[in-house]
Amino acid sequence: MIRALYAKARETALLMVGVPSYDAYRQHMAERHPDHAPMDERAFFRDRQEARYGSKGGGRCC
Amino acid sequence: MTLREKIGWGALALLAACALAVVAFERGEHVNALWIVTAAVSVQLFAYRFYARYIARHVMQLDPSRQTPALRRADGLDYVATDRNVLFGHHFAAIAGAGPLVGPVLAAQMGYLPGTLWILAGVVLAGAVQDFMILFISMRRDGRSLGELIRMEMGAIPGVIALIGAFAIMVIILAVLALIVVRALAGSPWGLFTVAATIPLAFLMGIYTRWIRPGKVGEVSVLGVIGLLAAIVYGGTVAASPMLAPLFTLTPVQLCVLMVGYGAVASVLPVWLLLAPRDYLSTFLKIGAIVALAIGIAVVAPPLRMPALTPFIDGSGPVWSGGLFPFLFITIACGAVSGFHALIASGTTPKLIASEGDAQFIGYGAMLMESFVAIMALVGASILDPGVYFAMNSPAAVVGTDFASAATAVTAMGFPITPELLAQTAKDVGETTIVSRTGGAPTLAVAMSEIFSHLVGGQAMKAFWYHFAILFEALFILTAVDAGTRAGRFMLQDLIGLAVPSFRNASAIVPGLIATALCVIAWGFFLYQGVTDPLGGVNTLWPLFGISNQMLAAVALVLATVVLFRMKRQRYAWVTILPAAWLCLCTITAGLMKLFASDPRIGFLAHASKFADAAARGELLALAKTMAEMQRIVLNDRIDAGLCALFLAVVLSIVLFGIRTCLAALKIDRPTVTEVPPQLVAAE
């Protein structure tokens, strides 16, 4: 129960700063694209960082 | 609905009515802040349960069995079906910024009642409806952005008009946010030191997440927060040091130059070095401070010392000029309704939503939460001694620059205050002065230090909490300046690309640098104008910001109306027409008054001719010291008037295009929207 709550809080905090779940990404790649090698965690993090800040979607409000 | 539910909601309705009655009619005794909080929460719960559900079921006819973009285009990166609670946090963090904290503080000059009523009515009928509708529209179109949605549903020309409007808004937002930071940090070595310390701190954090422990956002954020707290504590030593304090005591003009330089450099640095790590700090600090403020208000239960209504509802107030209608509705922009949210609701959120059934919670619910933040800011401003409030928020041209002149001026306004009390308040928060610290942020910081010091640390911790609050506001404003300059650069490249297609290439260096420079020059110009304005700048720029933000909201609601007509659901379109009409009425009235009012305190052109006439006679007005300054004030007024006219042109043309598209849709007897065709969620 506590552990599940902590995991949710962690996932929320990370998504707040634009880092989606790496586990969900691995799961998606395993299910849909088993023939493609997934990015490792470091590459995934850099990719998401660039996607959040490096393009038009700098999404935040006044 | 079961009988038990009926009784429960009936009881809540009764509570809401009682709380609203106390807030509205109680006079004499100080009303407790908890009455406002109670009224707000019960009205919001009611709106969520009944109005939002009505919109979801009848207006939009949300269909949880229909695939969302996150399922249809799942890629594990941009399109990820996300738990609704997690996504709520993401969406709320993206929409909550400085806007809902500053607007209500400024609005408190009319008393707490008008602001409270507009925040609640505005969010329920306009703000949350807009966010929810745009989320719905984008969700049905693969998560496209507002500009693309307008192009798809209304045509290419309205799409371009909306892009121009969005860029102009970006410029004015960045200028006004930067101005707030300048006003809060000028002559405050403690504040400036802590804010400056976040830059090297962010570099260290960036290096940590890049190479030492890649991707460990949690770890680095904890280290960063420890660094921040250390910087606040050490800032007190800096402010007390005769050697270091002068280094960090800067004038507004010096800070303005630093801000513009910072904006230019920060927006071309690699994102991992400065922007990303500071975004972690500002996001977590923002959420933490909002939660702490809510707990603080609930525990401390402070009485409201600001009257429910002040004499300034007639428009004669010192903080900003203009009467209740339309200017109150322009001043509280975010918190009641914010057009900027339309960009967020058509950004990452629609790509992450797992089920159409979650849209009400995320679209409507998160905006209710934001309005609650606005209510807390209003409460914060209203628990201060009104004398302190007006001494802090009036321009130097009205209250002078020392405690004695401020006390005399504010007492003459009808809010008795002694110079000793002002001096004591400044001393408590560790500042040399609080007179004419305009922009809202310092006022809120005094209020937060009042509340937090009741919870932790008592009187001795007041200065710490004040600078904590300043840091928290400055931090996310600086992040917004940095990210906004980048976003503005891409918008500008898109716009110039319409004429010079090679400009559009997002990865080309030269167009990128040119667009960045243009963007920084644009907001830097308005910032400089605000900083050198004898009336403090907030007076001029905040109404422009409000008009532009409400104008974007009107554009978004017109789009939502068009979509309802094209879905052949026009009999429900009153849901969006009502707020769109109100916002158009407010922005157009305010825009016309800002242009043509004969009172130079309100009208840009009247102000320009007053100064031009005086200059022609060889006189100096207000705080202008040279003829060149007089000429610059005239030029600034005319540029502001031009910008105001641009906003009016944008909103009027979008309304006309909207009406035309609606009429065209009426003539066709089948839906003409361009939604992605429904695909059903696979049965488990």
XYZ file of C-alpha atoms in Angstrom:
746
model
C 0.000 0.000 0.000
C 2.700 2.505 1.087
C 4.965 1.224 -1.642
C 2.262 1.624 -4.294
C 1.542 5.158 -3.092
C 5.233 6.030 -3.204
C 5.531 4.638 -6.728
C 2.555 6.742 -7.862
C 3.935 9.873 -6.207
C 7.301 9.277 -7.853
C 5.740 8.746 -11.257
C 3.678 11.947 -10.830
C 6.680 13.995 -9.776
C 8.733 12.760 -12.720
C 5.968 13.395 -15.242
C 5.573 16.908 -13.829
C 9.050 17.643 -15.143
C 8.427 15.785 -18.378
C 10.078 12.435 -17.688
C 7.607 9.642 -18.502
C 7.880 6.162 -17.085
C 10.868 4.229 -18.423
C 9.229 0.940 -17.412
C 6.181 1.778 -19.500
C 8.462 2.569 -22.435
C 10.299 -0.766 -22.092
C 6.992 -2.586 -21.846
C 5.699 -0.805 -24.950
C 8.844 -1.665 -26.907
C 8.731 -5.292 -25.785
C 5.083 -5.682 -26.753
C 4.930 -3.716 -29.988
C 8.471 -3.610 -31.348
C 10.297 -6.693 -30.075
C 12.614 -6.466 -33.113
C 13.864 -2.969 -32.212
C 16.424 -2.448 -29.462
C 14.978 0.005 -26.930
C 16.964 3.038 -25.785
C 18.812 2.527 -22.529
C 17.753 4.589 -19.537
C 20.326 7.326 -20.139
C 19.408 7.732 -23.814
C 15.722 7.685 -22.913
C 16.225 10.441 -20.338
C 18.163 12.626 -22.781
C 15.605 12.054 -25.505
C 12.760 13.150 -23.204
C 14.703 16.138 -21.909
C 15.306 17.337 -25.449
C 11.645 16.730 -26.335
C 10.395 18.765 -23.378
C 12.634 21.785 -23.602
C 14.283 21.746 -26.986
C 11.238 22.240 -29.152
C 8.021 24.160 -29.408
C 6.336 22.257 -26.631
C 8.088 24.163 -23.819
C 4.684 23.766 -22.198
C 4.229 25.813 -19.105
C 2.032 28.671 -18.144
C 2.408 32.176 -16.915
C -28.752 9.843 -7.555
C -29.547 8.019 -4.353
C -31.346 9.650 -1.465
C -28.145 9.745 0.542
C -26.326 11.532 -2.263
C -29.171 14.007 -2.556
C -28.951 14.780 1.152
C -25.168 15.127 0.945
C -25.219 17.514 -2.016
C -28.111 19.430 -0.450
C -26.066 19.926 2.718
C -23.092 21.075 0.651
C -25.311 23.550 -1.208
C -26.480 24.938 2.120
C -22.888 25.249 3.341
C -21.847 27.016 0.123
C -24.744 29.446 0.451
C -23.934 30.195 4.114
C -20.226 30.694 3.431
C -20.909 32.949 0.457
C -23.398 34.954 2.533
C -20.816 35.479 5.274
C -18.158 36.514 2.735
C -20.536 38.856 0.941
C -22.529 40.464 3.739
C -20.517 40.297 6.966
C -19.259 43.788 7.823
C -17.520 45.314 10.788
C -15.855 42.285 12.392
C -12.943 40.792 10.486
C -14.191 37.825 8.487
C -12.079 34.702 8.864
C -10.233 33.545 5.754
C -11.680 30.060 6.189
C -15.094 31.361 5.119
C -13.674 32.228 1.703
C -11.934 28.864 1.511
C -15.145 27.042 2.471
C -17.203 28.987 -0.050
C -14.625 28.286 -2.765
C -14.282 24.565 -2.122
C -18.009 23.921 -1.923
C -18.773 25.931 -5.061
C -16.012 24.058 -6.886
C -17.216 20.628 -5.755
C -20.696 21.526 -6.884
C -19.560 22.762 -10.260
C -17.460 19.654 -10.784
C -20.233 17.234 -9.876
C -23.048 18.921 -11.811
C -21.874 21.383 -14.460
C -18.719 19.565 -15.559
C -20.586 16.268 -15.692
C -23.324 17.886 -17.753
C -20.696 19.104 -20.218
C -19.028 15.696 -20.327
C -22.225 13.718 -20.844
C -24.379 15.988 -22.948
C -22.260 18.651 -24.612
C -19.234 16.544 -25.510
C -20.812 13.108 -25.123
C -17.515 11.651 -24.002
C -17.179 8.019 -24.882
C -14.811 5.977 -22.696
C -14.905 3.156 -25.236
C -13.351 5.366 -27.898
C -9.568 5.208 -28.268
C -7.558 8.225 -27.152
C -4.366 9.289 -28.964
C -2.346 7.618 -26.208
C -3.791 4.249 -27.225
C -4.110 4.836 -30.958
C -0.606 6.132 -31.452
C 1.146 4.622 -28.440
C 4.902 5.044 -28.776
C 6.091 4.869 -25.179
C 7.449 8.430 -25.479
C 4.999 11.205 -26.423
C 1.877 9.067 -26.531
C 1.590 7.082 -23.321
C -1.649 6.045 -21.627
C -1.168 7.514 -18.155
C -2.892 6.961 -14.827
C -5.424 9.761 -14.294
C -3.991 10.899 -10.959
C -0.478 11.035 -12.343
C -1.688 12.980 -15.373
C -3.647 15.370 -13.166
C -0.398 16.263 -11.418
C 1.370 16.755 -14.730
C -1.369 18.952 -16.128
C -1.732 21.006 -12.965
C 2.026 21.599 -12.760
C 1.961 22.791 -16.377
C -0.918 25.261 -15.968
C -0.043 26.684 -12.544
C 2.415 29.561 -12.700
C 2.904 33.073 -11.416
C -0.301 34.390 -12.998
C -2.814 33.079 -10.446
C -0.564 34.312 -7.635
C -0.073 37.871 -8.887
C -3.432 38.839 -10.416
C -5.508 38.290 -7.261
C -2.961 40.198 -5.152
C -3.331 43.213 -7.452
C -7.116 42.777 -7.493
C -7.216 43.045 -3.700
C -7.056 46.832 -4.082
C -10.842 46.703 -4.567
C -11.317 44.544 -1.468
C -11.557 40.766 -1.259
C -15.177 40.416 -2.363
C -15.063 41.331 -6.087
C -11.994 39.158 -6.635
C -13.479 36.150 -4.814
C -16.730 36.312 -6.751
C -15.036 36.662 -10.128
C -12.518 33.887 -9.476
C -15.340 31.499 -8.584
C -17.818 32.508 -11.287
C -15.054 32.818 -13.864
C -13.526 29.416 -13.255
C -16.814 27.521 -13.172
C -18.360 29.102 -16.269
C -15.337 30.132 -18.339
C -11.859 28.997 -17.287
C -12.480 25.343 -16.550
C -14.912 25.080 -19.486
C -12.229 26.393 -21.827
C -9.530 24.011 -20.581
C -11.929 21.053 -20.691
C -13.256 21.870 -24.189
C -9.809 22.392 -25.725
C -8.561 19.171 -24.140
C -11.573 17.384 -25.619
C -11.073 18.902 -29.079
C -7.351 18.150 -29.144
C -7.890 14.631 -27.763
C -10.196 13.861 -30.682
C -7.526 15.085 -33.139
C -4.371 13.203 -32.159
C -3.339 15.831 -29.614
C -2.807 18.664 -32.073
C -1.874 22.163 -30.925
C -4.231 25.134 -30.666
C -2.881 26.774 -33.825
C -3.343 23.586 -35.847
C -6.837 23.065 -34.412
C -7.876 26.580 -35.459
C -6.447 25.978 -38.916
C -8.286 22.638 -39.216
C -11.668 23.843 -38.031
C -11.713 27.505 -39.037
C -9.274 27.861 -41.924
C -5.745 28.995 -42.735
C -6.181 32.751 -42.194
C -7.624 32.476 -38.667
C -4.786 30.026 -37.974
C -2.190 32.658 -38.873
C -4.040 35.369 -36.939
C -4.056 33.141 -33.878
C -0.298 32.518 -34.277
C 0.415 36.251 -34.397
C -1.782 36.782 -31.347
C -0.055 33.964 -29.450
C 3.376 35.437 -30.193
C 2.339 38.920 -29.037
C 0.984 37.402 -25.830
C 4.217 35.544 -25.262
C 6.184 38.794 -25.547
C 3.989 40.650 -23.109
C 3.895 37.753 -20.638
C 7.670 37.489 -20.602
C 8.025 41.243 -20.109
C 5.549 41.419 -17.267
C 6.960 38.339 -15.512
C 10.502 39.687 -15.803
C 9.264 43.027 -14.472
C 7.838 41.318 -11.404
C 11.239 39.758 -10.691
C 13.008 43.093 -11.198
C 10.608 44.859 -8.821
C 11.014 42.135 -6.198
C 14.829 42.037 -6.350
C 15.771 45.698 -6.843
C 17.581 46.979 -3.765
C 17.249 43.589 -2.076
C 20.711 41.999 -1.701
C 19.288 39.003 0.170
C 16.736 38.262 -2.553
C 19.124 38.847 -5.430
C 21.837 36.699 -3.897
C 19.536 33.696 -3.423
C 18.108 33.987 -6.925
C 21.554 34.433 -8.481
C 22.787 31.408 -6.542
C 20.295 29.214 -8.386
C 22.281 29.639 -11.622
C 25.533 27.934 -10.509
C 23.409 25.511 -8.506
C 21.506 24.569 -11.656
C 24.786 24.110 -13.564
C 26.000 21.657 -10.927
C 22.679 19.818 -11.035
C 22.804 19.730 -14.814
C 26.276 18.200 -14.811
C 25.119 15.680 -12.199
C 22.149 14.499 -14.278
C 24.129 14.559 -17.494
C 27.222 12.621 -16.494
C 27.493 11.662 -12.850
C 24.120 9.999 -12.269
C 22.189 10.307 -15.552
C 18.469 10.632 -15.202
C 18.377 10.611 -11.402
C 15.969 13.521 -11.172
C 14.815 12.718 -7.634
C 18.332 12.625 -6.174
C 19.479 15.777 -7.876
C 16.326 17.637 -6.853
C 16.845 16.771 -3.186
C 20.440 18.005 -3.418
C 19.239 21.107 -5.231
C 16.637 21.955 -2.599
C 19.276 21.599 0.128
C 21.463 23.988 -1.879
C 18.579 26.441 -2.195
C 17.867 26.450 1.532
C 21.563 27.010 2.204
C 21.511 29.914 -0.267
C 18.554 31.509 1.534
C 20.288 31.207 4.900
C 23.601 32.510 3.565
C 21.743 35.334 1.775
C 21.018 36.801 5.209
C 24.770 36.951 5.884
C 25.373 38.542 2.483
C 22.755 41.217 3.155
C 24.357 42.009 6.524
C 27.903 42.147 5.161
C 29.159 45.664 4.393
C 31.450 44.239 1.732
C 29.115 41.826 -0.089
C 25.776 43.617 0.262
C 26.583 46.469 -2.169
C 27.544 43.911 -4.839
C 24.012 42.523 -4.734
C 22.182 45.823 -4.267
C 21.193 46.788 -7.791
C 18.876 49.378 -9.281
C 15.901 48.312 -11.396
C 17.668 49.443 -14.589
C 20.775 47.387 -13.804
C 18.596 44.363 -13.082
C 16.716 44.927 -16.327
C 19.971 44.800 -18.309
C 20.976 41.631 -16.449
C 17.581 40.024 -17.103
C 17.726 40.687 -20.838
C 21.291 39.391 -21.021
C 20.289 36.376 -18.978
C 17.306 35.681 -21.240
C 19.462 35.859 -24.364
C 22.195 33.577 -23.018
C 19.967 31.110 -21.146
C 17.753 30.439 -24.139
C 20.655 29.289 -26.313
C 22.467 27.186 -23.694
C 21.938 23.428 -23.913
C 18.716 22.597 -22.092
C 20.280 20.064 -19.733
C 22.679 22.634 -18.311
C 20.363 25.327 -16.970
C 16.747 25.080 -18.047
C 16.016 21.468 -17.144
C 17.605 21.384 -13.677
C 16.044 24.697 -12.710
C 12.725 23.460 -13.974
C 12.980 20.531 -11.536
C 13.632 22.906 -8.652
C 10.942 25.382 -9.624
C 8.303 22.716 -10.276
C 8.822 20.879 -7.006
C 9.183 24.078 -5.003
C 6.012 25.421 -6.597
C 3.947 22.359 -5.723
C 5.470 22.230 -2.244
C 4.802 25.907 -1.560
C 1.203 25.664 -2.797
C 0.510 22.661 -0.564
C 2.216 24.362 2.386
C 0.206 27.534 1.842
C -3.046 25.554 1.809
C -2.100 23.801 5.038
C -0.951 27.094 6.543
C -4.203 28.904 5.806
C -6.247 25.989 7.146
C -4.230 25.768 10.389
C -3.629 29.466 11.085
C -7.156 30.517 9.996
C -6.180 34.169 9.705
C -8.772 36.977 9.772
C -9.116 39.164 6.668
C -8.027 42.701 7.427
C -8.711 44.125 3.997
C -12.324 45.351 3.793
C -14.745 43.425 1.557
C -14.978 46.470 -0.698
C -12.655 49.463 -0.782
C -13.517 52.920 -2.155
C -11.279 52.086 -5.112
C -14.005 50.122 -6.923
C -14.682 53.466 -8.632
C -11.384 53.137 -10.483
C -9.310 55.648 -8.509
C -6.986 53.079 -6.930
C -3.209 53.487 -6.853
C -2.259 49.884 -7.720
C -3.882 49.852 -11.152
C -6.247 52.297 -12.815
C -9.744 51.716 -14.052
C -13.130 50.779 -12.672
C -14.425 47.370 -11.608
C -15.854 46.689 -15.044
C -13.953 45.818 -17.143
C -10.618 46.121 -15.367
C -11.134 43.702 -12.478
C -11.826 40.958 -15.043
C -8.642 41.863 -16.871
C -6.529 42.018 -13.724
C -7.480 38.546 -12.471
C -6.625 36.753 -15.655
C -5.166 33.403 -14.675
C -7.046 31.819 -11.802
C -10.442 32.647 -13.263
C -9.804 32.041 -16.940
C -6.494 31.901 -18.735
C -6.150 31.648 -22.487
C -2.661 30.324 -22.064
C -4.103 27.070 -20.760
C -5.496 26.414 -24.205
C -1.891 25.940 -25.317
C -1.261 23.449 -22.502
C -4.545 21.580 -22.966
C -3.572 21.096 -26.611
C 0.041 20.239 -25.758
C 1.289 17.133 -23.986
C -1.793 16.323 -21.885
C -4.092 15.113 -24.717
C -1.338 12.730 -25.831
C -1.121 11.156 -22.386
C -4.772 10.783 -21.467
C -5.721 7.114 -21.144
C -9.494 7.341 -21.530
C -12.000 9.951 -22.651
C -13.643 9.365 -19.291
C -10.645 11.015 -17.559
C -10.987 14.302 -19.441
C -13.407 15.857 -16.949
C -11.111 15.210 -13.995
C -8.041 16.510 -15.788
C -9.432 19.328 -17.934
C -12.034 20.766 -15.587
C -10.609 19.507 -12.290
C -7.065 20.847 -12.653
C -8.398 24.293 -13.502
C -10.561 24.262 -10.361
C -7.386 23.524 -8.441
C -5.665 26.474 -10.092
C -8.519 28.767 -9.111
C -8.054 27.542 -5.563
C -4.445 28.754 -5.776
C -5.790 32.130 -6.899
C -8.164 32.189 -3.916
C -5.228 31.512 -1.595
C -3.276 34.395 -3.142
C -6.258 36.679 -2.635
C -6.532 35.526 0.965
C -2.811 36.174 1.400
C -3.110 39.771 0.200
C -6.197 40.325 2.332
C -4.781 39.154 5.667
C -2.174 41.932 5.602
C -2.837 45.302 7.181
C -4.390 47.266 4.287
C -1.969 50.080 5.082
C 0.961 47.741 4.442
C -0.718 46.445 1.290
C -1.157 49.907 -0.217
C 2.290 51.103 0.867
C 3.820 48.111 -0.927
C 1.738 48.186 -4.076
C 1.445 51.879 -4.868
C 3.923 53.397 -7.326
C 6.674 55.627 -5.983
C 5.038 58.548 -7.783
C 2.144 58.199 -5.308
C 3.719 57.150 -2.004
C 7.282 58.415 -2.346
C 10.195 56.220 -1.364
C 10.510 56.440 2.425
C 8.405 55.203 5.328
C 7.210 58.674 6.375
C 5.979 59.725 2.931
C 4.350 56.331 2.362
C 2.594 56.384 5.758
C 1.262 59.890 5.077
C 0.057 59.035 1.563
C -1.560 55.724 2.523
C -3.212 57.217 5.621
C -4.644 59.912 3.359
C -6.127 57.157 1.169
C -8.169 56.106 4.198
C -5.960 53.253 5.467
C -4.230 54.571 8.596
C -0.690 53.322 9.087
C 2.352 54.591 10.972
C 5.880 54.866 9.559
C 7.047 52.745 12.513
C 4.820 49.837 11.520
C 6.072 49.958 7.926
C 9.672 50.066 9.148
C 9.017 47.150 11.505
C 7.426 45.092 8.713
C 10.459 45.680 6.507
C 12.831 44.806 9.338
C 10.896 41.604 10.154
C 11.330 40.301 6.621
C 14.995 41.320 6.443
C 14.626 44.120 3.917
C 15.634 47.767 4.094
C 12.321 48.917 2.654
C 8.960 47.587 1.569
C 7.660 50.878 0.195
C 6.466 50.634 -3.404
C 7.552 47.049 -3.924
C 5.005 46.666 -6.689
C 4.246 43.622 -8.810
C 2.404 41.483 -6.286
C 5.200 39.012 -5.566
C 6.665 40.848 -2.529
C 3.161 41.335 -1.071
C 2.443 37.647 -1.364
C 5.850 36.899 0.128
C 5.069 39.050 3.194
C 1.753 37.220 3.544
C 3.405 33.813 3.167
C 6.063 34.704 5.731
C 3.245 35.739 8.074
C 1.485 32.383 7.650
C 4.551 30.129 7.548
C 6.177 31.782 10.568
C 3.040 30.920 12.547
C 3.572 27.298 11.588
C 7.361 27.021 11.838
C 9.901 29.226 13.515
C 7.855 32.181 14.770
C 9.006 35.785 14.411
C 12.675 34.834 14.054
C 12.008 32.869 10.847
C 9.999 35.603 9.098
C 12.924 36.875 7.043
C 13.788 33.326 5.990
C 10.225 32.612 4.881
C 9.954 35.948 3.055
C 13.026 35.177 0.983
C 11.883 31.607 0.516
C 8.649 32.942 -1.013
C 10.503 35.459 -3.194
C 12.830 32.709 -4.361
C 9.958 30.378 -5.157
C 8.264 33.006 -7.290
C 11.445 34.263 -8.950
C 12.564 30.727 -9.709
C 9.574 29.743 -11.756
C 9.379 33.130 -13.393
C 12.997 32.793 -14.543
C 12.258 29.295 -15.800
C 9.269 30.700 -17.684
C 11.416 33.495 -19.176
C 13.926 30.951 -20.409
C 11.381 28.420 -21.724
C 9.138 31.194 -23.057
C 11.970 32.747 -25.055
C 12.600 29.355 -26.633
C 8.907 28.829 -27.381
C 8.662 32.388 -28.730
C 11.614 31.708 -30.987
C 9.853 28.737 -32.609
C 6.620 30.700 -32.956
C 8.512 33.509 -34.656
C 10.333 31.078 -36.954
C 6.968 29.630 -37.973
C 5.597 33.105 -38.637
C 8.602 34.389 -40.595
C 8.610 31.029 -42.360
C 5.277 31.953 -43.920
C 7.112 34.638 -45.896
C 10.627 33.118 -46.043
C 10.196 29.324 -46.028
C 13.877 28.618 -45.292
C 13.393 30.294 -41.904
C 11.250 27.457 -40.667
C 14.053 24.936 -40.286
C 14.083 24.430 -36.521
C 17.617 23.038 -36.429
C 19.290 25.727 -38.587
C 21.542 27.947 -36.496
C 21.255 31.370 -38.123
C 17.437 31.609 -38.287
C 17.321 30.271 -34.736
C 19.690 32.939 -33.457
C 17.897 35.711 -35.356
C 14.518 34.601 -34.035
C 15.881 34.307 -30.482
C 17.398 37.783 -30.693
C 14.177 39.283 -32.033
C 12.201 37.614 -29.279
C 14.521 38.855 -26.515
C 14.580 42.375 -27.995
C 10.788 42.379 -28.097
C 10.201 41.477 -24.460
C 13.313 43.366 -23.378
C 11.831 46.523 -24.860
C 8.639 46.212 -22.835
C 10.591 45.263 -19.731
C 12.805 48.338 -20.044
C 9.744 50.462 -20.600
C 8.137 49.028 -17.468
C 11.277 49.443 -15.370
C 11.715 53.109 -16.322
C 7.998 53.952 -16.132
C 7.435 56.589 -13.402
C 4.203 54.811 -12.463
C 6.030 51.577 -11.799
C 5.314 49.697 -15.011
C 2.986 47.119 -13.488
C 0.290 49.731 -13.929
C 0.834 49.742 -17.694
C 1.935 46.228 -18.497
C -0.367 44.136 -16.327
C -3.574 45.355 -18.049
C -1.969 44.645 -21.431
C -1.065 41.174 -20.230
C -4.589 40.642 -18.893
C -6.204 41.798 -22.116
C -3.957 39.545 -24.190
C -4.528 36.503 -22.002
C -8.323 36.940 -21.918
C -8.242 37.548 -25.640
C -6.561 34.190 -26.203
C -9.212 32.604 -23.986
C -11.912 34.202 -26.129
C -10.213 32.804 -29.238
C -10.115 29.325 -27.677
C -13.781 29.519 -26.694
C -14.735 30.686 -30.200
C -12.922 27.625 -31.541
C -14.852 25.442 -29.095
C -18.126 27.029 -30.251
C -17.242 26.424 -33.895
C -16.485 22.785 -33.142
C -19.845 22.325 -31.377
C -21.644 23.838 -34.381
C -19.716 21.622 -36.765
C -20.590 18.584 -34.643
C -24.255 19.641 -35.056
C -24.497 20.107 -31.296
C -25.277 23.806 -31.558
C -28.077 23.558 -29.027
C -25.405 23.042 -26.385
C -23.156 25.789 -27.714
C -24.370 28.269 -25.073
C -21.860 26.555 -22.779
C -19.035 28.165 -24.735
C -20.859 31.144 -26.254
C -21.724 32.539 -22.830
C -18.115 32.802 -21.555
C -16.805 33.760 -25.008
C -19.266 36.645 -25.191
C -18.384 37.810 -21.692
C -14.657 37.687 -22.403
C -15.127 39.543 -25.684
C -17.164 42.170 -23.870
C -14.447 42.585 -21.220
C -11.448 42.572 -23.547
C -13.021 44.798 -26.175
C -14.280 47.321 -23.609
C -10.962 47.301 -21.765
C -9.025 47.493 -25.027
C -11.058 50.429 -26.298
C -10.744 52.205 -22.958
C -6.997 51.619 -22.897
C -6.859 53.149 -26.361
C -9.344 55.982 -26.250
C -10.263 56.850 -22.635
C -9.784 60.584 -22.068
C -8.416 59.969 -18.549
C -4.617 59.773 -19.007
C -4.453 57.293 -16.112
C -6.326 54.787 -18.253
C -5.972 55.689 -21.929
C -2.576 55.213 -23.579
C -3.272 57.841 -26.232
C -4.569 60.393 -23.719
C -1.448 59.789 -21.642
C 0.716 60.205 -24.742
C -0.884 63.493 -25.705
C -0.670 64.790 -22.131
C 3.064 64.185 -22.147
C 3.516 65.343 -25.746
C 1.682 68.605 -24.994
C 3.722 69.171 -21.863
C 6.935 68.455 -23.761
C 5.890 70.911 -26.457
C 5.500 73.553 -23.721
C 8.903 72.575 -22.375
C 7.502 71.147 -19.101
C 8.586 67.973 -17.311
C 5.823 65.771 -15.859
C 5.733 63.101 -13.146
C 9.194 61.695 -12.466
C 10.606 62.433 -15.926
C 13.895 64.270 -15.527
C 14.811 65.172 -19.099
C 13.043 66.006 -22.339
C 14.393 62.769 -23.822
C 12.554 60.862 -21.079
C 9.372 62.752 -21.875
C 9.693 61.807 -25.531
C 10.318 58.190 -24.618
C 7.183 58.054 -22.474
C 5.179 59.364 -25.439
C 6.711 56.753 -27.752
C 6.096 53.953 -25.209
C 2.457 54.964 -24.891
C 2.002 54.866 -28.636
C 3.630 51.434 -28.916
C 1.425 50.135 -26.095
C -1.585 51.569 -27.896
C -0.478 49.804 -31.079
C -0.170 46.497 -29.261
C -3.574 46.985 -27.700
C -5.045 47.671 -31.137
C -3.395 44.489 -32.433
C -5.048 42.453 -29.661
C -8.420 44.006 -30.501
C -7.944 43.226 -34.193
C -7.062 39.602 -33.391
C -10.097 39.011 -31.190
C -12.532 40.780 -33.525
C -11.335 38.968 -36.631
C -11.420 35.571 -34.908
C -14.974 36.267 -33.731
C -16.032 37.193 -37.272
C -14.367 34.102 -38.758
C -15.995 32.047 -35.999
C -19.470 33.367 -36.755
C -18.958 32.743 -40.461
C -17.848 29.166 -39.868
C -20.787 28.537 -37.517
C -23.280 29.877 -40.090
C -21.722 27.705 -42.785
C -21.986 24.678 -40.504
C -25.670 25.440 -39.834
C -26.481 25.215 -43.547
C -25.116 21.684 -43.817
C -27.292 18.968 -42.343
C -24.512 16.652 -41.213
C -21.472 17.015 -38.956
C -18.478 18.610 -40.679
C -15.827 18.348 -37.975
C -12.504 16.750 -38.793
C -12.142 14.368 -35.857
C -10.064 11.261 -36.127
C -12.658 8.530 -36.850
C -13.576 6.574 -33.728
C -11.733 3.369 -33.024
C -12.917 1.357 -30.112
C -10.743 0.311 -27.221
C -9.991 -3.379 -27.609
C -12.036 -5.487 -25.203
C -9.890 -6.965 -22.453
